[in-house]
Structures are given as structure tokens and as C-alpha cells.
Coordinates of C-alpha atoms and ligand atoms in Angstrom, one line a residue:
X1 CA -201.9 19.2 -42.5
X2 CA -198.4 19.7 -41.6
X3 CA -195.7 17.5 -40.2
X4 CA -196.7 17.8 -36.2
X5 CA -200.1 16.2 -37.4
X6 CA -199.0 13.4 -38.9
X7 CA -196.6 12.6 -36.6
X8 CA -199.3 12.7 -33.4
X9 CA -201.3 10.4 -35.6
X10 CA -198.7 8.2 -36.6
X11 CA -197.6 7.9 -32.8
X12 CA -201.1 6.9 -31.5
X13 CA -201.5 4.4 -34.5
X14 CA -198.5 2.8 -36.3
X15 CA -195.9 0.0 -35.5
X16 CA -193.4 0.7 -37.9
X17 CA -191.0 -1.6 -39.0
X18 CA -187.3 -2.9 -37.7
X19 CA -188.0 0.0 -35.2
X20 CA -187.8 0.1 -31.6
X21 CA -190.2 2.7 -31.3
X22 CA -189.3 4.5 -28.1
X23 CA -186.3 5.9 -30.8
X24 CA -189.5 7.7 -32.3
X25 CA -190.2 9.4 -28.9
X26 CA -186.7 10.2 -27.7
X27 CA -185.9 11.7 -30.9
X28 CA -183.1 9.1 -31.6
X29 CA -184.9 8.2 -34.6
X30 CA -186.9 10.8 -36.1
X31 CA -189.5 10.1 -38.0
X32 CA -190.3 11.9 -41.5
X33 CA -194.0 12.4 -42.9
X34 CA -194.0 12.1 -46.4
X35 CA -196.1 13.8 -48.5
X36 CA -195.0 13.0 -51.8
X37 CA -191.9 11.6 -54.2
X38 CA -190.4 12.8 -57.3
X39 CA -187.1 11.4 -59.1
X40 CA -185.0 10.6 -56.3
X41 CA -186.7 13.4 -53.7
X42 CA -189.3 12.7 -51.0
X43 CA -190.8 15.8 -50.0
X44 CA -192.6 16.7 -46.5
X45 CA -195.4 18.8 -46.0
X46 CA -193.7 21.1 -44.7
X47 CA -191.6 21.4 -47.7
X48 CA -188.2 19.7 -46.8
X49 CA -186.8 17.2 -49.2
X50 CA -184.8 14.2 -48.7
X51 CA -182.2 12.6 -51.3
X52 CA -183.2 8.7 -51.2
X53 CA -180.1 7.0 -51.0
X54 CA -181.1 3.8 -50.8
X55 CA -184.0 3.7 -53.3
X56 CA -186.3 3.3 -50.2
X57 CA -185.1 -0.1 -49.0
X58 CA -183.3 -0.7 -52.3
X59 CA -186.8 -1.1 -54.0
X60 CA -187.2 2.3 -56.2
X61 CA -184.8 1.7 -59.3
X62 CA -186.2 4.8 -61.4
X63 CA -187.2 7.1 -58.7
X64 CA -190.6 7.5 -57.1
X65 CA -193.4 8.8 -59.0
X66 CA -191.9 7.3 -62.4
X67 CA -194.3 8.7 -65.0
X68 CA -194.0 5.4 -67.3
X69 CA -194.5 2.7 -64.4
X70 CA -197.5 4.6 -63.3
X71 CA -199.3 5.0 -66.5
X72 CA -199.1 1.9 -67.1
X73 CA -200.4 1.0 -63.4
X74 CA -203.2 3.2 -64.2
X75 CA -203.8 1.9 -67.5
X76 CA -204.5 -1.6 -66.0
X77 CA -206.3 -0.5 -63.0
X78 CA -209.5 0.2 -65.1
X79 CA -209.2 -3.2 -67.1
X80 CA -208.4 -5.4 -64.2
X81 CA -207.3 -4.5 -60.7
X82 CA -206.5 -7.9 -59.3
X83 CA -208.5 -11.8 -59.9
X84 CA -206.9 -15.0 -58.1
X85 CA -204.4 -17.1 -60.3
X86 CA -205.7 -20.4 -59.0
X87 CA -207.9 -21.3 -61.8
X88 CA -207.8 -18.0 -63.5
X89 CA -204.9 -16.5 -65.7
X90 CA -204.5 -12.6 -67.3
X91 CA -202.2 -11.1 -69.8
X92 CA -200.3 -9.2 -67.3
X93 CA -199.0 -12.4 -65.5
X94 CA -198.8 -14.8 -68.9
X95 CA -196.2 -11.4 -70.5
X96 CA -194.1 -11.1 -66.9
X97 CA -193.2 -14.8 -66.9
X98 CA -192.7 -15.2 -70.6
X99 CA -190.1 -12.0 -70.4
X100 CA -188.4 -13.0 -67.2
X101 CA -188.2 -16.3 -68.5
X102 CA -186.2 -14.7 -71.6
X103 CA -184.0 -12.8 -69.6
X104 CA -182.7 -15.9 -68.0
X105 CA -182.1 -17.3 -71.4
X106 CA -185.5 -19.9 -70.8
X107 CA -183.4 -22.0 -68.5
X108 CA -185.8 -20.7 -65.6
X109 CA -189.0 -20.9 -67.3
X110 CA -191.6 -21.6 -64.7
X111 CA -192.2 -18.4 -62.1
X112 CA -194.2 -18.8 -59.2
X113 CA -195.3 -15.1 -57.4
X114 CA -196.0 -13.7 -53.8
X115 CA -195.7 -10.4 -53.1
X116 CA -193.2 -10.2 -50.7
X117 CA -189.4 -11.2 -51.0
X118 CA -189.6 -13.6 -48.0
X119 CA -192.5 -15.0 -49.2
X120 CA -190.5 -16.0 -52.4
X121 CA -187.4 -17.2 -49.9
X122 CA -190.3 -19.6 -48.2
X123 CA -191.2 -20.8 -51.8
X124 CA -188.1 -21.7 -53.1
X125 CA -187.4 -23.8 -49.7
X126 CA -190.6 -25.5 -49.4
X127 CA -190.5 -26.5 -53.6
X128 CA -186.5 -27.5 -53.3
X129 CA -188.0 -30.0 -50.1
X130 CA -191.1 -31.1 -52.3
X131 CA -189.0 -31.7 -55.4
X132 CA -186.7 -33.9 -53.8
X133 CA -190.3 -35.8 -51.4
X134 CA -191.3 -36.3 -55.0
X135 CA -188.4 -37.8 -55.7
X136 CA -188.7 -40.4 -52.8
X137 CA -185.6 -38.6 -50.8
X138 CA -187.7 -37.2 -48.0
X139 CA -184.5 -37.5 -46.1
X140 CA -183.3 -33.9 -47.6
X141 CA -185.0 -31.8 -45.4
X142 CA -182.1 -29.1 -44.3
X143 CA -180.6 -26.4 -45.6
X144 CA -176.8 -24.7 -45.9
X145 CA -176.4 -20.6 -45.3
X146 CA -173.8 -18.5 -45.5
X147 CA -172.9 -16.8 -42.8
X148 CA -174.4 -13.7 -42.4
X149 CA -176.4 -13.9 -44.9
X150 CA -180.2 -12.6 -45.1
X151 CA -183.5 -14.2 -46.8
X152 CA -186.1 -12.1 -44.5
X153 CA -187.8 -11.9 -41.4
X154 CA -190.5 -15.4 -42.0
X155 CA -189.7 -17.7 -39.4
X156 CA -188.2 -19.7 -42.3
X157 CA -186.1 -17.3 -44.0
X158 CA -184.8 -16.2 -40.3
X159 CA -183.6 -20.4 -40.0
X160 CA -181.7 -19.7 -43.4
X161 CA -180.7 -16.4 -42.4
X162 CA -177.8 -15.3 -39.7
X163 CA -178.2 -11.6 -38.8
X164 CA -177.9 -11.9 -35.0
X165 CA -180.1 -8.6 -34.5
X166 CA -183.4 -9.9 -36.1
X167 CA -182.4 -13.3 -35.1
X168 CA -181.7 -14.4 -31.8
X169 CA -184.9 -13.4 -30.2
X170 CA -186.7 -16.1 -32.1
X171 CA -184.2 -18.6 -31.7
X172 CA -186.6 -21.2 -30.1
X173 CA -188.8 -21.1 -32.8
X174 CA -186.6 -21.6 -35.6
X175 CA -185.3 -24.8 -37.7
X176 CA -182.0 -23.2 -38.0
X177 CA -179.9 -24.2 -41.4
X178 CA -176.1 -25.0 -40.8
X179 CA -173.8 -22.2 -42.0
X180 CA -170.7 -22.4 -43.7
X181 CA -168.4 -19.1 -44.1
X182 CA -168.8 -15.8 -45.8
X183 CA -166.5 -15.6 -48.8
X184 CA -166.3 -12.1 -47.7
X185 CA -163.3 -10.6 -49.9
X186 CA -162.6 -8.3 -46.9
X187 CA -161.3 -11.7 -45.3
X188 CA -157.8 -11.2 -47.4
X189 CA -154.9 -12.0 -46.2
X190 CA -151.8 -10.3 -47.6
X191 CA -150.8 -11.0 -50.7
X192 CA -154.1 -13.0 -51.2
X193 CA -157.3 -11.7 -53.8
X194 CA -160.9 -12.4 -53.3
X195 CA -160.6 -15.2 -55.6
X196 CA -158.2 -17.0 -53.0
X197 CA -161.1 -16.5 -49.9
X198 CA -163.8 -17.6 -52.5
X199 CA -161.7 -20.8 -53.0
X200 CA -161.1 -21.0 -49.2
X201 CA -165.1 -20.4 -48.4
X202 CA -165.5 -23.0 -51.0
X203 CA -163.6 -25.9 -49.3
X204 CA -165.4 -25.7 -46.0
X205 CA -168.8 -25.8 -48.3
X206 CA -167.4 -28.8 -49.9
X207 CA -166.7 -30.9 -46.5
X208 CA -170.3 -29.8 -45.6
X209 CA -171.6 -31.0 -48.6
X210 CA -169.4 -34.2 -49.0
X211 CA -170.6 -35.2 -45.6
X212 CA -174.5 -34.1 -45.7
X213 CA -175.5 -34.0 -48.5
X214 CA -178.2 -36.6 -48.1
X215 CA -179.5 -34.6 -45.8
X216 CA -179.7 -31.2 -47.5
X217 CA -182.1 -30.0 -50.0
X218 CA -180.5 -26.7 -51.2
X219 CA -177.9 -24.2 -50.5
X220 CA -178.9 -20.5 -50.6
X221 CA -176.9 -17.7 -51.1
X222 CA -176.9 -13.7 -52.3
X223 CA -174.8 -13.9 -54.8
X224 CA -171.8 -11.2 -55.5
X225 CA -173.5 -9.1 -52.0
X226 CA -174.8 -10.4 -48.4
X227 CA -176.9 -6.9 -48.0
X228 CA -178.2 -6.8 -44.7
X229 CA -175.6 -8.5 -42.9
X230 CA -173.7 -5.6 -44.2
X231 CA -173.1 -5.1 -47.8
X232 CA -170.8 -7.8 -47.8
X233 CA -168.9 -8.5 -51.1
X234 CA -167.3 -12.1 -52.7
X235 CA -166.1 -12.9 -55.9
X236 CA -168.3 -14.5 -58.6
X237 CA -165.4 -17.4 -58.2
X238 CA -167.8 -18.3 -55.5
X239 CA -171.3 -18.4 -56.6
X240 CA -169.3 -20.6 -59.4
X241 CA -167.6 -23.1 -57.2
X242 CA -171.0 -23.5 -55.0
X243 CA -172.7 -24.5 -58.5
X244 CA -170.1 -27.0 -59.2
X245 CA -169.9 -28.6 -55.6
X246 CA -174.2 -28.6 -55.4
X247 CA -174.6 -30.4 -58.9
X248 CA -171.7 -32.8 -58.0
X249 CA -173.3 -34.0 -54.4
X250 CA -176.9 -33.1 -55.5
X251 CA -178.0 -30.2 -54.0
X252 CA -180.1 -27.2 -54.9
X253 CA -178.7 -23.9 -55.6
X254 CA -181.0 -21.0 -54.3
X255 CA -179.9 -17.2 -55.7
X256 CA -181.5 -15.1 -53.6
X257 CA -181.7 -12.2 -55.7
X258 CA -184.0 -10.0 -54.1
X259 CA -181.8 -7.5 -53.5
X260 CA -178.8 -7.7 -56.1
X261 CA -181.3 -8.6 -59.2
X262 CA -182.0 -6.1 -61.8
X263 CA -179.1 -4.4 -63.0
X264 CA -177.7 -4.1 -59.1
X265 CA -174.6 -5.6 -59.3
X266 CA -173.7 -4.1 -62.8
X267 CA -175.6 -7.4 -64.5
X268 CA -179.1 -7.4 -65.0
X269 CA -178.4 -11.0 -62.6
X270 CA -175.8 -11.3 -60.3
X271 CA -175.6 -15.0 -60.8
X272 CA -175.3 -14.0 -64.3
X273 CA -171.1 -13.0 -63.4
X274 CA -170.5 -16.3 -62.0
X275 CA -171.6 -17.8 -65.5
X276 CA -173.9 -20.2 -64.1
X277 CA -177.9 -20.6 -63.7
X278 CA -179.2 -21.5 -60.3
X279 CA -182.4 -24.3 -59.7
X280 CA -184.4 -21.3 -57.9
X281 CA -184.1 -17.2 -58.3
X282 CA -185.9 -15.3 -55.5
X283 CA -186.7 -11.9 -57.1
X284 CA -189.1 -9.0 -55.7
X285 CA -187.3 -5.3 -54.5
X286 CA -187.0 -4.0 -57.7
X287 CA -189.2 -5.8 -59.8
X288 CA -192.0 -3.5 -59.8
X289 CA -189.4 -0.3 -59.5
X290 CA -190.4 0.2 -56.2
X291 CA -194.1 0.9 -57.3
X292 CA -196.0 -2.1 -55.8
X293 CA -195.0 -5.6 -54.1
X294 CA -194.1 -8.3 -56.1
X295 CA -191.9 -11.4 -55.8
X296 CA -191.3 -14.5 -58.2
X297 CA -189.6 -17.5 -57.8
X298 CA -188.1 -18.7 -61.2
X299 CA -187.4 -22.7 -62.1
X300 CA -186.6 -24.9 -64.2
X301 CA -188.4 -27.6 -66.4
X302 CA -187.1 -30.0 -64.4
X303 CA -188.2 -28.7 -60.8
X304 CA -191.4 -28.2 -62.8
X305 CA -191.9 -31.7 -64.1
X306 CA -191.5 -33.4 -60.1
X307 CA -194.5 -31.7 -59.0
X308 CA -196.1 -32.6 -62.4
X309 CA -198.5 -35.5 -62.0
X310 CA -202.4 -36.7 -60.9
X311 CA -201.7 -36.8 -57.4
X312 CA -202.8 -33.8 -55.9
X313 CA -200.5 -33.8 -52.7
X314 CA -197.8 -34.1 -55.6
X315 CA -198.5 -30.8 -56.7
X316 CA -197.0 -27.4 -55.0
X317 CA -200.5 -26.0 -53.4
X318 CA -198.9 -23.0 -51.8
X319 CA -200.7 -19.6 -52.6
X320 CA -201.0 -16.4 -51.6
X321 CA -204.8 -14.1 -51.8
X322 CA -202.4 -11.4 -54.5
X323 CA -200.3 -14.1 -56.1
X324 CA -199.4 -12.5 -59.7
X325 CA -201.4 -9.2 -59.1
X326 CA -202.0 -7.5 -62.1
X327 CA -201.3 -3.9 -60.8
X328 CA -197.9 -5.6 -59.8
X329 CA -197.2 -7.4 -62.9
X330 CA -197.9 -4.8 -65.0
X331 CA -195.6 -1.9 -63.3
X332 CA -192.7 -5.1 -63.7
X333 CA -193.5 -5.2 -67.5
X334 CA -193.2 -1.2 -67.5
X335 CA -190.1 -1.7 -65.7
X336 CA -188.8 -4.2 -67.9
X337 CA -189.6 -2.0 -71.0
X338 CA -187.0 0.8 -69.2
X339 CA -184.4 -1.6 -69.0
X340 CA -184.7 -2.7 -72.9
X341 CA -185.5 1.1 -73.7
X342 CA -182.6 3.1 -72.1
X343 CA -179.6 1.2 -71.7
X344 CA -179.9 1.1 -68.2
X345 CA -177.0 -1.2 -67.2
X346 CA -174.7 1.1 -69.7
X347 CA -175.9 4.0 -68.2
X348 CA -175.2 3.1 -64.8
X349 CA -171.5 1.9 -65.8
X350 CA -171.4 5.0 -66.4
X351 CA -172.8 6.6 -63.2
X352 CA -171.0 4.0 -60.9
X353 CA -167.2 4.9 -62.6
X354 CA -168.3 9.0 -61.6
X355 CA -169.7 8.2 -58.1
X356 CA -166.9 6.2 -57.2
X357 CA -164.5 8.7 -58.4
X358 CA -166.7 11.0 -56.2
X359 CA -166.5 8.9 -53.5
X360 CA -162.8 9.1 -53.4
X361 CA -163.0 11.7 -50.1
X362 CA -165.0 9.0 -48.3
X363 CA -162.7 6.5 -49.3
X364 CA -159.4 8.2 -48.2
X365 CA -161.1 9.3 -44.5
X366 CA -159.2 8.0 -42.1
X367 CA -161.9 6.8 -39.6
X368 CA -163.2 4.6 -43.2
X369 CA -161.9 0.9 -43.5
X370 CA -162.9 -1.0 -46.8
X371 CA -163.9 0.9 -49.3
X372 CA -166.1 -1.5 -51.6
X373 CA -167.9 -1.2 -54.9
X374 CA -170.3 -3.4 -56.8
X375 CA -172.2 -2.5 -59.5
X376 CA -174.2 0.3 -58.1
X377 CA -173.7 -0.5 -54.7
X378 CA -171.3 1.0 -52.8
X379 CA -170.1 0.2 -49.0
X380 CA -167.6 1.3 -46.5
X381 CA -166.8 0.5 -42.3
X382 CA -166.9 3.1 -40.2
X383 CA -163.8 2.9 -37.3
X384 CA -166.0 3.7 -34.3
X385 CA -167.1 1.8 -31.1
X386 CA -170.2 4.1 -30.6
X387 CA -173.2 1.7 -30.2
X388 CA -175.0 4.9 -31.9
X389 CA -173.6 5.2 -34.4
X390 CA -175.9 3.9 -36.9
X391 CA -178.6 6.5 -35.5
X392 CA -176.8 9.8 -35.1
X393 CA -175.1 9.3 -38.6
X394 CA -178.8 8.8 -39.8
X395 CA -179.6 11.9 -37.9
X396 CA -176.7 13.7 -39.3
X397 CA -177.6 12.7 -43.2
X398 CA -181.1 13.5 -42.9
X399 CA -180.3 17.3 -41.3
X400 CA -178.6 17.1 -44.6
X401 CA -181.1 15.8 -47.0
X402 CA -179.9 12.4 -47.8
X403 CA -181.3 9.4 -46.3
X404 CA -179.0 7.1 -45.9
X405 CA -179.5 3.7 -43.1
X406 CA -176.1 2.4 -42.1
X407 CA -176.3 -1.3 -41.3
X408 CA -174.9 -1.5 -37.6
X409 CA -171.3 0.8 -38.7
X410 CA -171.4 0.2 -42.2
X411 CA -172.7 3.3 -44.3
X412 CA -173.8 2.0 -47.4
X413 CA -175.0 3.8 -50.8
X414 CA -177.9 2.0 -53.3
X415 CA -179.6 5.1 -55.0
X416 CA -182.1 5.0 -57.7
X417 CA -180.5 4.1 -61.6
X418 CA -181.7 7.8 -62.2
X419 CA -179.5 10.3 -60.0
X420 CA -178.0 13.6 -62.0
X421 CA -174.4 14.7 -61.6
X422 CA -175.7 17.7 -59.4
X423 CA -177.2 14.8 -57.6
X424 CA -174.4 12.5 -57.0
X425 CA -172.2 15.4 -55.8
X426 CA -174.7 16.4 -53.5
X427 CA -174.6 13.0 -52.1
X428 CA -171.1 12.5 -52.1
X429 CA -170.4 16.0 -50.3
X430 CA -172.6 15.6 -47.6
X431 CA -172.0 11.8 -46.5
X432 CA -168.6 12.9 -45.9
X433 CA -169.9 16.0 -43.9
X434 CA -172.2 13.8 -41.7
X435 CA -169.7 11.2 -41.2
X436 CA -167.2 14.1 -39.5
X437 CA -170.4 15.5 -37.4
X438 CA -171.2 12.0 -36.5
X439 CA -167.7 11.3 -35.3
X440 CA -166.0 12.7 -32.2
Ligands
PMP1 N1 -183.7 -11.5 -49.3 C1 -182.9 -10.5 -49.4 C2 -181.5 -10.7 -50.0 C3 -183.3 -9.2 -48.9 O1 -182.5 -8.2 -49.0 C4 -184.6 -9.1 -48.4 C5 -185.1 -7.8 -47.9 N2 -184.2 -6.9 -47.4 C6 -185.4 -10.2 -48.3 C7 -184.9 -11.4 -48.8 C8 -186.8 -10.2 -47.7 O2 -187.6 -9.4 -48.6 P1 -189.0 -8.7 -48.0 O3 -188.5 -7.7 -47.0 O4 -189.7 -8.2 -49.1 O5 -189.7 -9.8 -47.3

């Protein structure tokens, strides 16, 4: 089979996703049959490769077809492929939650799983809601969002989330959360440093809080970056002051983490910069490595102790048919065991001090405003008024061999922890060459 066929029987039978899918017939978005991955290639069957950028919607950590995250899937796949987790438990799920758990210190002991990173954003609402019901304050039944900010396409994350694009069309059915600004270091005024816009973002989130709070069950955040509202960057100052100002007027803190969690932001947390611990962290992307889907939603003892009880409506009966798969859980414990095994988060200081320098072309082009860096996550605006711009740069990096997805005219990098210095030059070299065939 080679390319043409898949494509005629993709056509005929798959709605892809965040796609207007006309693009797929005009050509303005191509679409690319995969036949297999290795490292941080995808291969077609025709035999050209792509350089995944963006670990494959920041997912893939240690580059597709990892040889230790799949023996260890197939390793459990003859012992136990899945069982429910109502009523039933398995070793898979009881090592997962005892090692995340460890990596957060204990302080969020109790994990919860779906397998979906909105699914965990709907979790960590509903149990913030239930926690304070239990607590005879049914009254705090909102939620506060950054602007900007992004939990997922659920009709509840999209009420917590404010990304006009996925948005707006569904505005009638949502239970839309009141925002408060972006601490968005780009926001600087001269002579001012992140820190002073993190301080500024933090007094509007104050007033909210000072005069709501009895309404509002919890504020939710991405701590350090706002991904798809545009790889938006703050200073940890921020994620700290939010702690202070939700314990003082008794309000959840949500870290949505699902994209900026393991070893993203340079931390193997994000929230971990900030020096504080959050009452829920939504987890799922890289979790499994990019092998399978996975989310959790981490707590603490005393979240866990309000739903605690005889009553049965007391108790948090949400579930989903693959909560905790063991496929799932055990390509996170594989993926776990790289991080303790190679000194990931070393490694990658390593990586991200040589990209950037790298990068430096991309940086100094004059049609490219902001250069930003985080971790391994690196970001930069595009000066251009072309509504297509996001697609014909796409276009440009896949003639290219490097997939890379700006987000409206931000072109954004978030490869694999794996990439090789012939790699990253590679990358580096030609985002700067489609950038000047993208631009008139
Ligand atoms: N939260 C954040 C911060 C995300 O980046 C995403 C996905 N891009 C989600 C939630 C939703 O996760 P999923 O797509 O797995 O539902």
C-alpha cells in the first residue's frame, strides 16, 4: 500500500481532529500516512520521514517506538490487558500511584485515572465542587481561569478554558468560569521583569478572590506555560502568589499539568518552581511517553478524607470503562524508570542550553518578536498579518521534514527528551528556512 491508498481511504472514512477537513481536499493541509515511528522520525510508506517537533501533540517524551516502554507494554499484555478498578485492583495501578505519590513528596497521595487529559480537568472540577458540597458550602460552585488558558475540548474544560477558536461556537452550552489576566511575562513594560506582571496578574486575582470567594471552588491554572493559547510564559512568582491568595480566601488550586508535567519545563513539575503543592494535579500527555492514554488526578489526604464516609452519594462515583488500564499504567511505570535511570532532566539542561544557542538565527530574524524559552519548550511570534500563516508554514516545515504546528502565528518547538545534535541542527536550520519561504 502506498500513500495515495491511504489517503482515498482516510478521505471516505475519518473525521480527524481540530481539522476543518475541506484543508485535506484543497491541499491546505496535507495529510501524512504513517507507516511507522522510530526515535524522533515518522516514516511514510513511501519512504519519507518527518522530524516530530512537537513529540506528536507534546505526548512522545522518548521518541516513538521506545524499545523499553514497549517491552514492558508487551510484557503485561499477556498477564493482564485491562479489568475495571471499581471493585478490582492490579499491581500496575497500586506501583503508578505509590511512585507518583513519591514524586510529589506524598503530599498528593490519592490519584484518580481517566485516560484522557480532559477527562482529568473534569475530575479535578467535579471533586474540588464535591469536596466543598461535603463540606456543607454548596454555594462554591464557580471557577476562576486565566485568560487564555486551556484544560481541553469537554464542555467543562472549554467553561474553564479561553481559546476563542475551539470556544465560541459552543458558547451557549457552556458554564463559563470568570477569567482574571494572563501573567504573560511578554506583558513587560520597560524597565519592568516578569516578576513585576506576575505581581500585577496577582492583584486582579486577589480582588476576585476577596470579593467571590464564597462563591468559587478552585482556581486552575498551567503553571510556568499557557500551551494552546500560545505557549505563553509567566514567572513561577505567580503560581506562588495564586497559592498564597487561594489558601488565604479558601479556594482550590488546580495545576493543570498535562502539558508542562514531566520534566517539561526543566522540573519534573512545574508547580515544583513555584515551591508550592497544589490541592489537584491534572497529569496525562506524557505520562505514558506518548505510548497509550493515561490521565491521573493527584490529591491530598484531606480532599480524600471529605468524600470519606458511609453515605454513598458522599463518595466521588465518577468512572470511566479504562480507568487505570494496565497497558497504560505500566508504559508510565517504564516511563518513570527512564527518568530515575538516565538523568533525564540533566540531560535535557543540557540539550535546551545547545538548542537555544541553535536557535539564535531564529531569534535574531527580524520578522520574529519574543523569543521565549522554558525548559524544553521553546516559542517565538511571527510579525505577519497572513490569516495562513499557520498552514503554509506547516506546509513549508513538512516539505522539509520537520513537523512543526504553529498555534495561530506562534511557531513553537516541544521535541522528544531524545533528539541528537545532528538532529537539533537539522531542526534549527530548516525552521528558519521555512519561516523565510513562508514569508513574503
Ligand atoms: N490541559 C492542557 C494544558 C492541555 O494542553 C491539554 C491538551 N492539549 C488538555 C488539558 C486536554 O487533554 P486531552 O487532549 O488529552 O483531552
Amino acid at each position: 500500500m502506498s500513500n495515495l491508498d491511504w489517503l482515498d481511504r482516510d478521505r471516505a472514512a475519518v473525521w480527524h481532529p481540530c481539522t476543518q477537513m475541506k484543508h485535506h481536499d484543497t491541499g491546505a493541509l496535507p495529510l501524512a500516512p504513517i507507516a511507522r515511528g522510530q526515535g524522533a522520525w515518522l516514516y511514510d510508506f513511501d519512504g519519507r520521514r518527518y522530524l516530530d517537533a512537537i513529540s506528536s501533540w507534546w505526548v512522545n517524551l522518548f521518541g516513538h517506538a521506545n524499545p523499553r516502554i514497549n517491552a514492558a507494554v508487551k510484557d503485561q499484555m499477556d498477564r493482564l490487558e485491562h479489568v475495571l478498578l471499581a471493585g478490582f485492583t492490579h499491581a500496575p495501578v497500586v506501583e503508578l500511584s505509590e511512585r507518583l505519590a513519591v514524586l510529589t513528596r506524598g503530599e498528593l497521595g490519592h490519584c484518580f485515572y481517566a485516560s484522557d487529559g480532559s477527562s482529568a480537568v473534569e475530575i479535578a472540577l467535579k471533586m474540588s465542587f464535591h469536596y466543598w458540597r461535603n463540606h456543607g458550602q454548596p454555594g462554591k460552585n464557580r471557577f476562576l481561569c486565566l485568560a487564555g488558558g486551556y484544560h481541553g475540548e469537554t464542555l467543562g474544560t472549554l467553561g474553564v478554558g479561553d481559546v476563542a477558536l475551539y470556544k465560541d461556537a459552543y458558547a451557549p452550552l457552556l458554564r463559563q468560569a470568570a477569567t482574571v489576566p494572563s501573567p504573560d511575562a511578554r506583558l513587560a513594560e520597560p524597565g519592568e521583569t516578569a516578576t513585576h506582571v506576575a505581581q500585577r496578574a496577582a492583584a486582579v486575582l486577589e480582588a476576585q478572590l476577596a470579593e467571590h470567594h464564597d462563591s468559587i471552588a478552585a482556581f486552575i491554572v498551567e503553571p510556568l506555560v499557557q500551551g494552546a493559547g500560545g505557549m505563553v510564559m509567566h514567572d513561577p512568582h505567580y503560581p506562588r502568589l495564586a497559592r498564597d491568595l487561594c489558601d488565604r480566601y479558601g479556594v482550590h488550586l488546580i495545576c493543570d499539568e498535562i502539558m508542562v508535567g514531566f520534566g517539561r519545563t526543566g522540573t519534573f513539575f512545574a508547580h515544583e518552581q513555584a515551591g508550592i503543592r497544589p490541592d489537584f494535579l491534572c497529569l496525562s500527555k506524557g505520562l505514558t511517553g506518548g505510548c497509550l492514554p493515561l490521565s491521573v488526578v493527584m490529591t491530598t489526604d484531606e480532599v480524600f478524607a471529605a468524600f470519606y464516609d458511609d453515605a454513598m452519594t458522599r463518595g466521588f462515583l465518577h468512572s470511566h470503562s479504562y480507568t487505570g488500564n494496565p497497558l497504560a499504567c505500566r508504559a508510565a511505570l517504564a516511563t518513570l524508570d527512564i527518568f530515575a535511570e538516565d538523568e533525564v532532566l540533566a540531560r535535557n539542561r543540557r540539550f535546551a542550553k545547545r538548542f537555544t544557542a541553535l536557535l539564535a538565527p531564529l531569534a535574531k530574524h527580524p520578522r520574529v518578536r519574543h523569543f521565549r524559552q522554558c525548559g524544553m519548550i521553546w516559542a517565538v511570534d511571527i510579525d505577519t498579518r497572513d490569516p495562513d500563516f499557520r498552514l503554509r508554514f506547516y506546509r513549508e516545515a513538512l516539505r522539509r521534514e520537520v513537523l512543526l504546528r504553529p498555534l495561530g502565528t506562534t511557531v513553537y518547538f516541544m521535541p522528544p527528551y531524545i533528539l541528537d545534535d545532528g538532529e537539533a541542527v537539522l531542526l534549527a536550520e530548516r525552521a528558519v528556512a521555512a519561516l523565510d519561504a513562508t514569508l513574503p
